[in-house]
Amino acid sequence: MSSKPSFSFLILFIFSLLPLIFCISTNAPPPPTVCIVGSGIGGSSVAHFLRHYFHPTPTQPNPPIINIFERRSIVGGRMATVSIGGETFEAGASILHPKNYHALNYTKLLGLKIKPPPSSEDDDSMSFGIWDGKKFVFKTLQVDSKFPVVQKIVSFVNSFYLFFRYGFSLLKMNSFVESTVDSFLKYYERPETRPVFETVDEMLKWAGLYNLTTRTLQDELIDIKLCPLLIEELITVITRINYGQSVYVSGLAGAVSLAGSGGGLWSIEGGNWQMAAGLINSSDVSLHLNEEIQSISYLGEYYELNSTKGNSYSCDITVVATPLDEVNIQFTPSISIPERNLQHTHATFVRGLLNPAYFGLKAVAEIPELVGTLEDPDLPFSSISVLKQHYEKDATYKIFSREPMADALLDSIFSARLHTIRINWGAYPHYEVPEVFAPFILDSQHLYYVNAFENAASTMETSAVAAENVARLILSRYFSEASMDSSNLKSFSPAADTSHWDL
């Protein structure tokens, strides 16, 4: 005769299984710790993509613990703002391209607001001039009118003026830029069709961009038969503004620079640094501000990071997301990366009024809103632009220069200076061909370097692209491919839906 098991028997049976259950749970590996040095767009993007792509498996059910270390008191790295006269302006990386898909995704994900460049509500209406140190060799038409019809007429006249001066070479230049951008868009293809790259060289060759890093921009443009005047004037002005360098930068850096002078450019309302802050906040990160990492040592099974605060951290994976060129991190064992110099850009913000006599003009209204300069060692600045016109005799200006702007020089350029702020940025590499790249993997273990890609091109978006690759590299090498969630990879790909990307 059968009978149902007693309640007490069931209780005893369940308790008999507890040791087995406990054993299974304690056999699961602890979550690995990822330490990221640098809270700019590169470091914050690595954290974001690690969170987004990670998928728990039976062998690795726990997502990584992520620590980010920032030596300053605010996140963002080279994305920063400056306040002058009660107004806030971008002081570092300031513009984004309409095809910067990672930045666009971040903006949508974080609920940030897009705005056009602060210098003008309409790119076409901004007056522009090329200064050779004595005179304006080129200057667009300026008409002070708020009527859209008038602005469109002025824009048409200026376009004709540009075409009259540089001819069909303008179309060839645009074709060169568009071809390079199209190649770069391969990095947004669905990840299941896109390799994970261990070196920058592999990454560039896969997209068909590597050869552009072996030759100068000038050589590339001569090959497509651009007129010398266009290279000497307009293209030189653009590379000086965007990279503080001449047309002897690499072809890829030059093409990226030219792309950054086109239409549809944008930024984040309130400052681009909010992308980094938002990604960090949404990625469950332990953030350590005002904590500079002094040394990184591999101790066999983990990395030990020591900071200026005297703290020590154990990390299974370490990601360097700041340029190693001008920081003093001691590595044990030592690492080997190619020597490179950073190109310093001095950004000087002045609230006041330009002196028309300095430019050989009679009135401030005759000075273009954006003044670019030719490649001449005697010229003291690369560009001067109006950030905001407050009143007729009161504006905020931004000056880019390769050397600091002394007070005496500023007093000759300005008839009045109410407020002056100077910032020295180690902004981007000094580009020299052929470019030689540091590795993404700094040792044979799990020490990674996001900024290795900067020698190809240095922008907010290229940093995000490099960071996405590094995050996938970590997942594939440390966690194995099984930990990468293919559905997440697919859903995040901008190629999946580009209908809303046109700004």
Short mmCIF file of C-alpha atoms in Angstrom, two decimals:
data_model
loop_
_atom_site.label_atom_id
_atom_site.label_comp_id
_atom_site.label_asym_id
_atom_site.label_seq_id
_atom_site.Cartn_x
_atom_site.Cartn_y
_atom_site.Cartn_z
CA MET A 1 0.00 0.00 0.00
CA SER A 2 1.45 3.40 -1.01
CA SER A 3 1.30 6.57 0.99
CA LYS A 4 2.26 10.22 0.43
CA PRO A 5 5.61 11.32 1.84
CA SER A 6 5.22 13.04 5.14
CA PHE A 7 5.80 16.77 5.45
CA SER A 8 8.69 16.17 7.84
CA PHE A 9 10.31 13.86 5.32
CA LEU A 10 10.18 16.59 2.64
CA ILE A 11 11.77 19.06 5.01
CA LEU A 12 14.55 16.63 5.82
CA PHE A 13 15.08 15.94 2.12
CA ILE A 14 15.39 19.64 1.26
CA PHE A 15 17.84 20.21 4.09
CA SER A 16 19.91 17.28 2.88
CA LEU A 17 20.33 19.09 -0.46
CA LEU A 18 21.52 22.38 1.06
CA PRO A 19 25.21 21.36 1.25
CA LEU A 20 25.10 20.49 -2.45
CA ILE A 21 23.34 23.76 -3.33
CA PHE A 22 25.79 25.72 -1.20
CA CYS A 23 28.72 23.94 -2.81
CA ILE A 24 27.49 24.76 -6.29
CA SER A 25 26.94 28.43 -5.44
CA THR A 26 30.33 28.85 -3.80
CA ASN A 27 32.06 27.21 -6.77
CA ALA A 28 30.93 30.05 -9.04
CA PRO A 29 33.90 32.34 -9.71
CA PRO A 30 33.81 35.74 -8.05
CA PRO A 31 33.09 38.69 -10.35
CA PRO A 32 36.27 40.02 -11.94
CA THR A 33 37.36 43.59 -11.25
CA VAL A 34 38.01 45.93 -14.15
CA CYS A 35 39.98 49.09 -13.38
CA ILE A 36 39.83 51.93 -15.90
CA VAL A 37 42.30 54.80 -15.72
CA GLY A 38 40.67 57.92 -17.17
CA SER A 39 37.07 59.15 -17.19
CA GLY A 40 36.92 60.74 -20.63
CA ILE A 41 34.91 59.47 -23.56
CA GLY A 42 37.27 56.49 -23.94
CA GLY A 43 37.12 55.25 -20.34
CA SER A 44 33.39 55.86 -19.93
CA SER A 45 32.68 54.12 -23.25
CA VAL A 46 34.65 51.03 -22.19
CA ALA A 47 32.53 50.82 -19.03
CA HIS A 48 29.34 51.28 -21.05
CA PHE A 49 30.14 48.63 -23.64
CA LEU A 50 31.29 46.12 -21.02
CA ARG A 51 27.94 46.50 -19.28
CA HIS A 52 25.97 46.48 -22.52
CA TYR A 53 27.64 43.46 -24.13
CA PHE A 54 28.18 41.22 -21.10
CA HIS A 55 25.92 38.18 -20.82
CA PRO A 56 26.02 35.83 -17.80
CA THR A 57 26.93 32.20 -18.40
CA PRO A 58 27.08 29.16 -16.10
CA THR A 59 30.85 29.53 -15.82
CA GLN A 60 30.73 33.31 -15.38
CA PRO A 61 27.35 34.34 -13.97
CA ASN A 62 28.50 37.60 -12.40
CA PRO A 63 29.12 40.83 -14.30
CA PRO A 64 32.43 42.58 -13.68
CA ILE A 65 33.00 45.13 -10.95
CA ILE A 66 34.16 48.35 -12.63
CA ASN A 67 36.31 51.05 -11.03
CA ILE A 68 37.16 54.28 -12.84
CA PHE A 69 40.01 56.50 -11.63
CA GLU A 70 40.13 60.20 -12.52
CA ARG A 71 42.96 62.46 -11.41
CA ARG A 72 40.80 65.59 -11.68
CA SER A 73 37.71 66.59 -9.71
CA ILE A 74 35.33 66.15 -12.66
CA VAL A 75 34.83 63.52 -15.33
CA GLY A 76 35.16 64.10 -19.06
CA GLY A 77 38.89 64.24 -19.75
CA ARG A 78 39.47 66.50 -22.74
CA MET A 79 35.76 67.25 -22.90
CA ALA A 80 35.42 70.27 -20.64
CA THR A 81 33.64 73.58 -20.38
CA VAL A 82 34.70 77.03 -19.28
CA SER A 83 32.58 79.77 -17.74
CA ILE A 84 33.26 83.35 -18.69
CA GLY A 85 31.02 86.30 -17.91
CA GLY A 86 28.28 84.00 -16.68
CA GLU A 87 28.22 82.01 -19.93
CA THR A 88 29.41 78.42 -20.43
CA PHE A 89 31.36 77.34 -23.52
CA GLU A 90 33.14 74.21 -24.72
CA ALA A 91 36.82 74.45 -23.80
CA GLY A 92 38.03 71.13 -25.21
CA ALA A 93 36.51 68.69 -27.69
CA SER A 94 33.64 70.78 -28.98
CA ILE A 95 32.03 69.45 -32.18
CA LEU A 96 30.47 66.19 -33.32
CA HIS A 97 29.76 65.02 -36.86
CA PRO A 98 26.24 63.98 -37.97
CA LYS A 99 27.60 60.47 -38.62
CA ASN A 100 29.16 60.07 -35.17
CA TYR A 101 26.78 57.21 -34.40
CA HIS A 102 28.11 56.25 -30.97
CA ALA A 103 27.80 59.85 -29.77
CA LEU A 104 24.29 60.02 -31.21
CA ASN A 105 23.37 56.78 -29.46
CA TYR A 106 24.77 58.08 -26.17
CA THR A 107 22.78 61.28 -26.56
CA LYS A 108 19.54 59.40 -27.16
CA LEU A 109 20.23 56.82 -24.43
CA LEU A 110 21.02 59.46 -21.80
CA GLY A 111 18.28 61.90 -22.78
CA LEU A 112 20.72 64.69 -23.60
CA LYS A 113 19.83 67.65 -25.78
CA ILE A 114 21.52 68.36 -29.10
CA LYS A 115 22.46 71.87 -30.12
CA PRO A 116 24.29 73.36 -33.13
CA PRO A 117 27.75 74.91 -32.65
CA PRO A 118 27.51 77.95 -30.34
CA SER A 119 29.21 80.27 -32.78
CA SER A 120 26.22 80.50 -35.08
CA GLU A 121 22.65 79.33 -35.37
CA ASP A 122 23.26 78.68 -39.04
CA ASP A 123 26.65 77.42 -40.24
CA ASP A 124 26.16 79.08 -43.62
CA SER A 125 25.56 82.53 -42.13
CA MET A 126 28.83 82.67 -40.20
CA SER A 127 31.31 85.01 -41.86
CA PHE A 128 34.76 83.62 -42.51
CA GLY A 129 38.14 85.07 -43.45
CA ILE A 130 41.69 83.84 -44.10
CA TRP A 131 44.36 86.10 -42.59
CA ASP A 132 48.00 86.01 -43.77
CA GLY A 133 49.31 88.31 -41.05
CA LYS A 134 48.94 91.48 -43.09
CA LYS A 135 45.64 91.19 -44.91
CA PHE A 136 42.65 88.96 -45.54
CA VAL A 137 43.44 86.92 -48.65
CA PHE A 138 39.86 85.65 -48.60
CA LYS A 139 36.77 86.95 -46.85
CA THR A 140 33.12 86.01 -47.21
CA LEU A 141 30.34 88.54 -47.57
CA GLN A 142 28.91 89.84 -44.30
CA VAL A 143 25.36 91.16 -43.96
CA ASP A 144 23.85 91.87 -40.56
CA SER A 145 20.31 90.63 -41.14
CA LYS A 146 18.06 88.20 -39.29
CA PHE A 147 15.79 87.65 -42.28
CA PRO A 148 16.13 84.05 -43.55
CA VAL A 149 15.77 85.11 -47.17
CA VAL A 150 18.66 87.55 -46.87
CA GLN A 151 20.79 84.92 -45.13
CA LYS A 152 20.09 82.42 -47.90
CA ILE A 153 21.09 84.96 -50.55
CA VAL A 154 24.31 85.74 -48.69
CA SER A 155 25.01 82.01 -48.34
CA PHE A 156 24.50 81.52 -52.09
CA VAL A 157 26.81 84.42 -52.93
CA ASN A 158 29.49 83.09 -50.59
CA SER A 159 29.22 79.60 -52.08
CA PHE A 160 29.71 81.10 -55.53
CA TYR A 161 32.65 83.11 -54.22
CA LEU A 162 34.28 79.95 -52.86
CA PHE A 163 33.70 78.12 -56.13
CA PHE A 164 35.09 81.03 -58.12
CA ARG A 165 38.30 80.94 -56.06
CA TYR A 166 38.86 77.18 -55.75
CA GLY A 167 36.79 75.71 -58.59
CA PHE A 168 35.97 72.03 -58.96
CA SER A 169 38.69 71.16 -56.46
CA LEU A 170 36.06 71.78 -53.77
CA LEU A 171 34.04 68.87 -55.17
CA LYS A 172 37.13 66.65 -55.28
CA MET A 173 37.89 67.56 -51.66
CA ASN A 174 34.34 66.65 -50.61
CA SER A 175 34.57 63.36 -52.49
CA PHE A 176 37.82 62.51 -50.68
CA VAL A 177 36.23 63.22 -47.31
CA GLU A 178 33.04 61.30 -48.08
CA SER A 179 35.03 58.28 -49.24
CA THR A 180 36.99 58.26 -45.99
CA VAL A 181 33.84 58.66 -43.89
CA ASP A 182 32.19 55.77 -45.78
CA SER A 183 35.17 53.54 -44.94
CA PHE A 184 34.99 54.59 -41.29
CA LEU A 185 31.31 53.61 -41.19
CA LYS A 186 32.39 49.96 -41.41
CA TYR A 187 33.09 50.18 -37.67
CA TYR A 188 29.33 50.46 -37.11
CA GLU A 189 28.47 47.25 -38.94
CA ARG A 190 26.74 44.54 -36.95
CA PRO A 191 29.31 43.05 -34.53
CA GLU A 192 28.56 39.49 -35.63
CA THR A 193 30.06 40.43 -39.03
CA ARG A 194 32.85 42.57 -37.58
CA PRO A 195 36.09 41.15 -36.14
CA VAL A 196 37.55 41.99 -32.75
CA PHE A 197 40.91 43.66 -33.37
CA GLU A 198 44.04 43.17 -31.26
CA THR A 199 46.03 45.89 -33.06
CA VAL A 200 45.27 49.28 -34.56
CA ASP A 201 46.95 48.20 -37.78
CA GLU A 202 44.47 45.32 -38.18
CA MET A 203 41.57 47.60 -37.38
CA LEU A 204 42.59 50.18 -40.00
CA LYS A 205 43.43 47.65 -42.70
CA TRP A 206 40.05 45.94 -42.28
CA ALA A 207 38.25 49.24 -42.98
CA GLY A 208 40.59 50.19 -45.83
CA LEU A 209 42.02 53.18 -43.93
CA TYR A 210 45.56 52.05 -43.14
CA ASN A 211 47.25 53.48 -46.24
CA LEU A 212 45.98 56.95 -45.31
CA THR A 213 48.21 56.81 -42.21
CA THR A 214 51.34 56.20 -44.28
CA ARG A 215 51.15 59.38 -46.39
CA THR A 216 50.59 63.06 -45.68
CA LEU A 217 47.32 64.82 -46.34
CA GLN A 218 49.11 67.04 -48.83
CA ASP A 219 50.34 64.01 -50.82
CA GLU A 220 46.84 62.53 -50.88
CA LEU A 221 45.33 65.79 -52.10
CA ILE A 222 47.98 66.34 -54.76
CA ASP A 223 47.28 62.84 -56.07
CA ILE A 224 43.62 63.69 -56.63
CA LYS A 225 44.73 66.87 -58.36
CA LEU A 226 43.43 69.51 -55.97
CA CYS A 227 44.47 73.01 -56.91
CA PRO A 228 47.47 74.22 -54.85
CA LEU A 229 45.60 77.36 -53.73
CA LEU A 230 42.89 75.29 -52.02
CA ILE A 231 45.52 73.24 -50.16
CA GLU A 232 47.56 76.31 -49.21
CA GLU A 233 44.58 78.32 -47.99
CA LEU A 234 41.30 76.68 -46.99
CA ILE A 235 42.56 73.17 -46.17
CA THR A 236 45.53 74.54 -44.24
CA VAL A 237 43.18 76.74 -42.22
CA ILE A 238 40.99 73.75 -41.37
CA THR A 239 43.86 71.51 -40.23
CA ARG A 240 45.31 74.35 -38.15
CA ILE A 241 41.96 74.92 -36.43
CA ASN A 242 41.04 71.26 -35.84
CA TYR A 243 44.46 69.72 -35.16
CA GLY A 244 46.76 72.71 -34.69
CA GLN A 245 48.98 71.35 -37.47
CA SER A 246 49.68 71.77 -41.16
CA VAL A 247 48.73 69.70 -44.22
CA TYR A 248 51.68 67.43 -43.37
CA VAL A 249 49.44 65.51 -40.95
CA SER A 250 48.55 62.00 -42.10
CA GLY A 251 45.93 61.60 -44.77
CA LEU A 252 43.51 59.98 -42.32
CA ALA A 253 43.87 62.65 -39.64
CA GLY A 254 43.53 65.26 -42.35
CA ALA A 255 40.37 63.70 -43.76
CA VAL A 256 38.87 63.55 -40.26
CA SER A 257 39.80 67.20 -39.78
CA LEU A 258 38.10 68.17 -43.05
CA ALA A 259 35.01 66.18 -42.09
CA GLY A 260 34.87 68.26 -38.92
CA SER A 261 34.42 71.42 -40.95
CA GLY A 262 31.30 70.34 -42.79
CA GLY A 263 27.64 71.00 -42.16
CA GLY A 264 25.31 69.50 -39.58
CA LEU A 265 27.87 69.69 -36.77
CA TRP A 266 26.50 69.55 -33.25
CA SER A 267 27.32 69.36 -29.56
CA ILE A 268 25.56 68.63 -26.27
CA GLU A 269 23.52 71.34 -24.59
CA GLY A 270 25.36 72.11 -21.36
CA GLY A 271 28.64 70.49 -22.39
CA ASN A 272 29.87 67.37 -24.17
CA TRP A 273 31.38 66.07 -20.91
CA GLN A 274 27.85 65.00 -19.97
CA MET A 275 28.20 62.01 -22.29
CA ALA A 276 31.02 60.65 -20.12
CA ALA A 277 29.17 61.49 -16.90
CA GLY A 278 25.98 59.85 -18.14
CA LEU A 279 27.70 56.68 -19.31
CA ILE A 280 29.47 56.34 -15.97
CA ASN A 281 26.27 56.93 -14.01
CA SER A 282 24.35 54.36 -16.06
CA SER A 283 27.08 51.69 -15.97
CA ASP A 284 27.15 50.89 -12.23
CA VAL A 285 30.69 52.17 -11.83
CA SER A 286 32.65 52.93 -8.68
CA LEU A 287 34.12 56.36 -9.50
CA HIS A 288 37.30 57.60 -7.79
CA LEU A 289 37.74 61.34 -8.39
CA ASN A 290 40.90 63.27 -7.49
CA GLU A 291 42.80 59.99 -7.52
CA GLU A 292 45.75 59.73 -9.88
CA ILE A 293 47.22 56.30 -10.57
CA GLN A 294 50.99 56.30 -10.07
CA SER A 295 51.87 52.68 -10.77
CA ILE A 296 50.43 49.55 -12.36
CA SER A 297 52.11 46.24 -11.48
CA TYR A 298 51.24 42.78 -12.72
CA LEU A 299 51.63 40.37 -9.79
CA GLY A 300 50.97 37.07 -11.52
CA GLU A 301 47.22 36.71 -11.15
CA TYR A 302 46.12 40.33 -10.87
CA TYR A 303 47.22 43.93 -11.32
CA GLU A 304 47.99 46.19 -8.40
CA LEU A 305 47.21 49.87 -8.94
CA ASN A 306 48.66 52.41 -6.52
CA SER A 307 47.34 55.96 -6.35
CA THR A 308 48.51 59.35 -5.16
CA LYS A 309 46.21 58.97 -2.18
CA GLY A 310 48.24 56.02 -0.94
CA ASN A 311 45.52 53.55 -1.84
CA SER A 312 46.15 50.17 -3.47
CA TYR A 313 43.65 48.34 -5.70
CA SER A 314 43.65 44.77 -7.00
CA CYS A 315 42.31 44.43 -10.54
CA ASP A 316 41.88 41.39 -12.77
CA ILE A 317 41.74 43.63 -15.85
CA THR A 318 43.24 47.10 -16.28
CA VAL A 319 42.35 49.57 -19.03
CA VAL A 320 44.39 52.71 -19.64
CA ALA A 321 42.06 55.27 -21.20
CA THR A 322 44.27 58.34 -21.06
CA PRO A 323 47.25 59.29 -23.26
CA LEU A 324 50.45 57.82 -21.79
CA ASP A 325 52.58 60.50 -23.43
CA GLU A 326 52.52 63.03 -20.61
CA VAL A 327 51.48 61.02 -17.54
CA ASN A 328 53.97 59.41 -15.21
CA ILE A 329 52.57 55.93 -14.59
CA GLN A 330 55.21 53.37 -13.64
CA PHE A 331 54.57 49.92 -15.14
CA THR A 332 55.95 46.68 -13.72
CA PRO A 333 56.99 44.85 -15.80
CA SER A 334 57.79 47.78 -18.06
CA ILE A 335 55.83 48.25 -21.27
CA SER A 336 57.06 49.31 -24.69
CA ILE A 337 55.12 51.76 -26.86
CA PRO A 338 56.30 54.01 -29.70
CA GLU A 339 57.41 57.47 -28.64
CA ARG A 340 55.12 60.28 -29.71
CA ASN A 341 54.56 63.91 -28.83
CA LEU A 342 51.25 65.53 -28.09
CA GLN A 343 50.32 68.64 -30.04
CA HIS A 344 49.48 71.28 -27.48
CA THR A 345 46.68 73.67 -28.29
CA HIS A 346 46.37 76.82 -26.23
CA ALA A 347 42.74 77.86 -25.98
CA THR A 348 42.34 81.48 -24.87
CA PHE A 349 38.89 82.82 -24.08
CA VAL A 350 38.40 86.57 -24.07
CA ARG A 351 35.33 88.60 -23.34
CA GLY A 352 35.83 92.02 -24.84
CA LEU A 353 36.15 93.60 -28.29
CA LEU A 354 38.56 92.96 -31.14
CA ASN A 355 40.73 95.81 -32.40
CA PRO A 356 39.98 96.36 -36.12
CA ALA A 357 43.27 98.23 -36.59
CA TYR A 358 45.19 95.01 -35.87
CA PHE A 359 43.60 93.53 -39.01
CA GLY A 360 43.98 96.70 -41.06
CA LEU A 361 40.26 97.42 -40.91
CA LYS A 362 38.24 100.41 -39.78
CA ALA A 363 35.37 98.77 -37.89
CA VAL A 364 34.85 95.66 -35.78
CA ALA A 365 31.88 94.74 -37.99
CA GLU A 366 34.32 94.20 -40.87
CA ILE A 367 36.15 91.43 -39.00
CA PRO A 368 34.82 87.95 -39.90
CA GLU A 369 33.26 85.91 -37.11
CA LEU A 370 35.82 83.18 -37.82
CA VAL A 371 39.36 84.21 -38.68
CA GLY A 372 41.66 81.40 -39.85
CA THR A 373 45.35 81.75 -40.62
CA LEU A 374 47.87 80.37 -43.09
CA GLU A 375 50.85 78.21 -42.17
CA ASP A 376 53.40 80.85 -41.17
CA PRO A 377 55.63 80.63 -38.07
CA ASP A 378 55.28 84.38 -37.56
CA LEU A 379 51.50 84.20 -37.14
CA PRO A 380 50.72 84.10 -33.39
CA PHE A 381 47.39 82.28 -33.56
CA SER A 382 45.62 79.59 -35.59
CA SER A 383 42.14 81.03 -35.35
CA ILE A 384 39.89 83.53 -33.62
CA SER A 385 36.14 82.93 -33.51
CA VAL A 386 33.14 84.64 -31.99
CA LEU A 387 31.44 82.33 -29.50
CA LYS A 388 28.69 84.76 -28.57
CA GLN A 389 27.85 88.35 -29.42
CA HIS A 390 26.45 89.83 -26.22
CA TYR A 391 26.10 93.45 -27.29
CA GLU A 392 27.40 95.60 -30.11
CA LYS A 393 30.71 96.18 -28.31
CA ASP A 394 30.82 93.08 -26.15
CA ALA A 395 31.49 89.52 -27.34
CA THR A 396 33.15 86.33 -26.17
CA TYR A 397 35.95 85.01 -28.39
CA LYS A 398 37.91 81.78 -28.56
CA ILE A 399 41.51 81.82 -29.78
CA PHE A 400 43.50 78.73 -30.77
CA SER A 401 47.28 79.03 -30.82
CA ARG A 402 50.33 76.78 -30.66
CA GLU A 403 52.00 78.95 -28.03
CA PRO A 404 50.55 80.84 -25.04
CA MET A 405 49.03 84.23 -25.86
CA ALA A 406 50.89 86.88 -23.88
CA ASP A 407 49.02 89.84 -22.42
CA ALA A 408 50.87 92.31 -24.63
CA LEU A 409 49.85 90.36 -27.75
CA LEU A 410 46.22 90.15 -26.60
CA ASP A 411 46.20 93.88 -25.90
CA SER A 412 47.22 94.52 -29.49
CA ILE A 413 44.54 92.20 -30.89
CA PHE A 414 41.78 93.49 -28.59
CA SER A 415 40.75 97.07 -27.93
CA ALA A 416 39.09 95.94 -24.69
CA ARG A 417 39.47 92.83 -22.51
CA LEU A 418 37.04 92.33 -19.66
CA HIS A 419 37.84 88.71 -18.87
CA THR A 420 40.55 86.31 -20.07
CA ILE A 421 40.94 82.57 -19.46
CA ARG A 422 43.83 80.44 -20.74
CA ILE A 423 43.81 76.65 -21.08
CA ASN A 424 46.74 74.51 -22.25
CA TRP A 425 45.52 71.25 -23.78
CA GLY A 426 47.68 68.26 -24.66
CA ALA A 427 44.94 67.86 -27.18
CA TYR A 428 45.98 65.23 -29.72
CA PRO A 429 49.09 63.53 -31.15
CA HIS A 430 51.50 65.40 -33.32
CA TYR A 431 50.90 63.48 -36.53
CA GLU A 432 53.87 62.23 -38.55
CA VAL A 433 53.86 59.72 -41.38
CA PRO A 434 54.14 56.86 -41.53
CA GLU A 435 52.24 56.52 -38.25
CA VAL A 436 53.37 53.80 -35.84
CA PHE A 437 50.78 52.52 -33.39
CA ALA A 438 50.94 51.35 -29.81
CA PRO A 439 49.16 48.02 -29.22
CA PHE A 440 45.68 47.72 -27.74
CA ILE A 441 47.12 45.01 -25.44
CA LEU A 442 50.11 46.42 -23.55
CA ASP A 443 51.21 43.05 -22.21
CA SER A 444 50.37 39.44 -22.97
CA GLN A 445 47.74 39.42 -20.23
CA HIS A 446 44.92 41.89 -19.59
CA LEU A 447 46.41 45.38 -19.69
CA TYR A 448 44.66 47.38 -22.41
CA TYR A 449 45.25 50.79 -24.02
CA VAL A 450 42.32 52.62 -25.62
CA ASN A 451 44.35 55.63 -26.78
CA ALA A 452 46.48 53.54 -29.11
CA PHE A 453 43.96 54.51 -31.81
CA GLU A 454 44.64 58.23 -31.43
CA ASN A 455 47.59 58.10 -33.80
CA ALA A 456 45.09 57.30 -36.54
CA ALA A 457 42.75 60.17 -35.67
CA SER A 458 41.79 61.86 -32.42
CA THR A 459 38.16 62.78 -31.87
CA MET A 460 35.42 61.98 -29.37
CA GLU A 461 33.94 59.47 -31.79
CA THR A 462 37.19 57.70 -32.68
CA SER A 463 37.80 57.27 -28.95
CA ALA A 464 34.35 55.67 -28.61
CA VAL A 465 35.02 53.38 -31.57
CA ALA A 466 38.36 52.30 -30.05
CA ALA A 467 36.70 51.80 -26.65
CA GLU A 468 34.01 49.58 -28.15
CA ASN A 469 36.69 47.41 -29.71
CA VAL A 470 38.62 47.21 -26.42
CA ALA A 471 35.47 46.20 -24.55
CA ARG A 472 34.83 43.41 -27.07
CA LEU A 473 38.49 42.44 -26.82
CA ILE A 474 38.19 42.08 -23.04
CA LEU A 475 35.04 39.99 -23.34
CA SER A 476 36.52 37.72 -25.99
CA ARG A 477 39.87 37.20 -24.21
CA TYR A 478 38.92 37.14 -20.53
CA PHE A 479 35.32 36.02 -20.47
CA SER A 480 35.32 34.05 -23.75
CA GLU A 481 32.95 34.66 -26.64
CA ALA A 482 30.15 32.89 -24.80
CA SER A 483 29.86 35.84 -22.42
CA MET A 484 29.10 38.27 -25.20
CA ASP A 485 25.38 38.75 -25.69
CA SER A 486 24.82 38.69 -29.45
CA SER A 487 21.34 40.13 -29.05
CA ASN A 488 22.81 43.17 -27.29
CA LEU A 489 25.46 43.48 -29.96
CA LYS A 490 22.83 43.40 -32.66
CA SER A 491 20.43 45.78 -31.00
CA PHE A 492 23.05 48.43 -30.39
CA SER A 493 24.40 48.51 -33.94
CA PRO A 494 23.56 51.88 -35.51
CA ALA A 495 23.25 50.13 -38.85
CA ALA A 496 20.08 48.51 -37.49
CA ASP A 497 18.18 51.79 -37.71
CA THR A 498 19.68 54.87 -39.29
CA SER A 499 16.39 56.55 -40.04
CA HIS A 500 16.77 59.01 -37.17
CA TRP A 501 20.43 59.87 -37.55
CA ASP A 502 20.15 62.77 -39.98
CA LEU A 503 20.30 65.99 -37.98
#
